[in-house]
PDB file of C-alpha atoms in Angstrom:
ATOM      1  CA  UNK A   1      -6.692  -8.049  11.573  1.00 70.00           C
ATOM      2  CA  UNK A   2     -10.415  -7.813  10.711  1.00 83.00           C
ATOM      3  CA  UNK A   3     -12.425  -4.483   9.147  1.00 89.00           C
ATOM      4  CA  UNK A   4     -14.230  -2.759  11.738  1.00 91.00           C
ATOM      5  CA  UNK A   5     -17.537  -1.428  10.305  1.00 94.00           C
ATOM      6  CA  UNK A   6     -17.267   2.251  10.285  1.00 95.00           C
ATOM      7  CA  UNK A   7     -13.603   1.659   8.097  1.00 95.00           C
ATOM      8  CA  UNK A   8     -15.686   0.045   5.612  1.00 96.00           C
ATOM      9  CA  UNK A   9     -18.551   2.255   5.809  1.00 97.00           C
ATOM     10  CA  UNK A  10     -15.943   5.385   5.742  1.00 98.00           C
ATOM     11  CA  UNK A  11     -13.940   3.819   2.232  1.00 97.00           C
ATOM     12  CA  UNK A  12     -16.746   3.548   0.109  1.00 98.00           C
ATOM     13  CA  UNK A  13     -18.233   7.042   0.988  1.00 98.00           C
ATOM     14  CA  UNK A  14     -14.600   8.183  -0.079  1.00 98.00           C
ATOM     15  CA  UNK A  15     -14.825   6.770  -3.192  1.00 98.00           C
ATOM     16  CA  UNK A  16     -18.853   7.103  -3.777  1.00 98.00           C
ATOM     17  CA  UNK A  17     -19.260  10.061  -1.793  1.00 98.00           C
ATOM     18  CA  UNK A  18     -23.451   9.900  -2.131  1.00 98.00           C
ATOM     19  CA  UNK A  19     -23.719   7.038  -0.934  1.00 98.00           C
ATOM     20  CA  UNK A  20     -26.013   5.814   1.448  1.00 98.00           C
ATOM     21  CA  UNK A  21     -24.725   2.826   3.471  1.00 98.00           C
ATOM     22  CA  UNK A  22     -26.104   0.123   5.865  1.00 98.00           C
ATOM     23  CA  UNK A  23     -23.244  -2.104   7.648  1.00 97.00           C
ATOM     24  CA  UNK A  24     -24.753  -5.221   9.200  1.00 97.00           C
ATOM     25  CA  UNK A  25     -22.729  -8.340  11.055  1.00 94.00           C
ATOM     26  CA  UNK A  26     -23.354 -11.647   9.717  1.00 93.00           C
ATOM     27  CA  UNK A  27     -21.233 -13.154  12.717  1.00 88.00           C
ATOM     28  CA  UNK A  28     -20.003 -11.336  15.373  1.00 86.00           C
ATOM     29  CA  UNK A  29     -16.154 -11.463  14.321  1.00 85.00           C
ATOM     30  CA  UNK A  30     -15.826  -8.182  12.345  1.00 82.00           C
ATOM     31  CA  UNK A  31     -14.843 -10.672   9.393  1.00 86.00           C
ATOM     32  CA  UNK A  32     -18.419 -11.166   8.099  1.00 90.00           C
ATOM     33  CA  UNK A  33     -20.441  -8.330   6.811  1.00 95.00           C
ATOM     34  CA  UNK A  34     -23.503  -7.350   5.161  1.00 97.00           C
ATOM     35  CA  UNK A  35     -22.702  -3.736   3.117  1.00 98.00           C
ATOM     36  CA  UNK A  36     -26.281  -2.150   1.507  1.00 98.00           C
ATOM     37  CA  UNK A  37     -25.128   0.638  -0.471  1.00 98.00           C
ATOM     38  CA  UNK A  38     -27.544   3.237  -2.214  1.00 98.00           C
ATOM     39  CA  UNK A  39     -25.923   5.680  -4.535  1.00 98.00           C
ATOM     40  CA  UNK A  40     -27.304   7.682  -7.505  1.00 98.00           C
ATOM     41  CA  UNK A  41     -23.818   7.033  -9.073  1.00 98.00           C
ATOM     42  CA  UNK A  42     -25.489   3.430  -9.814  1.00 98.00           C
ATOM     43  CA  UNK A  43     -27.944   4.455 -12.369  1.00 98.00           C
ATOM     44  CA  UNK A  44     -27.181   3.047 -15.706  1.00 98.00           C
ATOM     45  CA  UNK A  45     -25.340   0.401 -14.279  1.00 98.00           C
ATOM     46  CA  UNK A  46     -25.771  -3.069 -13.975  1.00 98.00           C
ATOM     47  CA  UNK A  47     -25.280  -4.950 -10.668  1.00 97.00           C
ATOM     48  CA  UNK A  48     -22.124  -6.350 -11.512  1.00 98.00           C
ATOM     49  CA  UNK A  49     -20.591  -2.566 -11.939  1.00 98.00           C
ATOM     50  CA  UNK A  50     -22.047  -1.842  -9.424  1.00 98.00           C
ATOM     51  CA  UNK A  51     -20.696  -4.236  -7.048  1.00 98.00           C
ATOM     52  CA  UNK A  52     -16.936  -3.639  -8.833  1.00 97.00           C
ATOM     53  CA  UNK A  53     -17.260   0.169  -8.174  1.00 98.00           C
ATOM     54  CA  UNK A  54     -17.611  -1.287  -4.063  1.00 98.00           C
ATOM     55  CA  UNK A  55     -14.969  -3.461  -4.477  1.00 95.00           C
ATOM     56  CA  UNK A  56     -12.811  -1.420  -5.762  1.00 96.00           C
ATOM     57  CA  UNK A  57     -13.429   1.741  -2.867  1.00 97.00           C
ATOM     58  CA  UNK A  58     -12.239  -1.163  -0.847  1.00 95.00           C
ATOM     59  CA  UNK A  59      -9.207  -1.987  -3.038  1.00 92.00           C
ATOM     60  CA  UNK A  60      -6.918  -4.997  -2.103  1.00 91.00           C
ATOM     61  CA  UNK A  61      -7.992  -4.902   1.693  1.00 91.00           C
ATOM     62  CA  UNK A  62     -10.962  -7.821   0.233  1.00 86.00           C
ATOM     63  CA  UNK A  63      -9.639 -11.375   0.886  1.00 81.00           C
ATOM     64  CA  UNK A  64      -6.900  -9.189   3.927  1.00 83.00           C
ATOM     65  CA  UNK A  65      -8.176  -7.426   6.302  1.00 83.00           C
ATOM     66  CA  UNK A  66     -12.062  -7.421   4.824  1.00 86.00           C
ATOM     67  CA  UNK A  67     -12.515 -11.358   4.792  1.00 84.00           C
ATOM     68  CA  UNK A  68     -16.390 -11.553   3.540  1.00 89.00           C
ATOM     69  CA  UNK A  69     -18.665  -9.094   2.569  1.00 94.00           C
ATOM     70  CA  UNK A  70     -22.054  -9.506   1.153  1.00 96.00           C
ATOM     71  CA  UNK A  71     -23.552  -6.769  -0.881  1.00 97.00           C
ATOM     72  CA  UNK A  72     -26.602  -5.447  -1.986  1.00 98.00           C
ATOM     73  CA  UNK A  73     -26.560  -2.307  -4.294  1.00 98.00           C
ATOM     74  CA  UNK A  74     -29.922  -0.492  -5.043  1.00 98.00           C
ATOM     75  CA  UNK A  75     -30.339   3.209  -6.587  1.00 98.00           C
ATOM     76  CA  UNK A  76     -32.189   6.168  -4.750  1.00 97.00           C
ATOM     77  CA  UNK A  77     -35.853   6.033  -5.748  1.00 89.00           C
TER      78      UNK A  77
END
């Protein structure tokens, strides 16, 4: 069954609570998504811990339920 938005939106403000985040459909199948995610929590870290502090707010539900999800990571400026 595919991810609606705000459920992805929702687990990685659990787990990075200042986070700012942007959900956008790459195709209209809530199976592709675009996830831009702004969080202070970031600074000091490269992209790839970045991106593995996402992944793992959204825990085993990537390659399940959350079939694709592009990501973009940025801190506050």
């Amino acid at each position: 069954m595919p991810m609606p938005a705000a459920q992805i939106e929702a687990l990685i403000k659990a787990a990075i609570p200042d986070a700012t985040v942007e959900i956008e459909a790459l195709v209209d199948d809530n199976d592709h998504w675009l996830a831009r995610v702004t969080s202070a929590e970031f600074e000091g870290k490269n992209r790839v811990q970045q991106h593995k502090m996402v992944f793992a707010a959204l825990g085993d539900r990537m390659g399940g339920e959350l079939h694709a999800l592009q990501l973009h990571t940025s801190v506050p400026n």
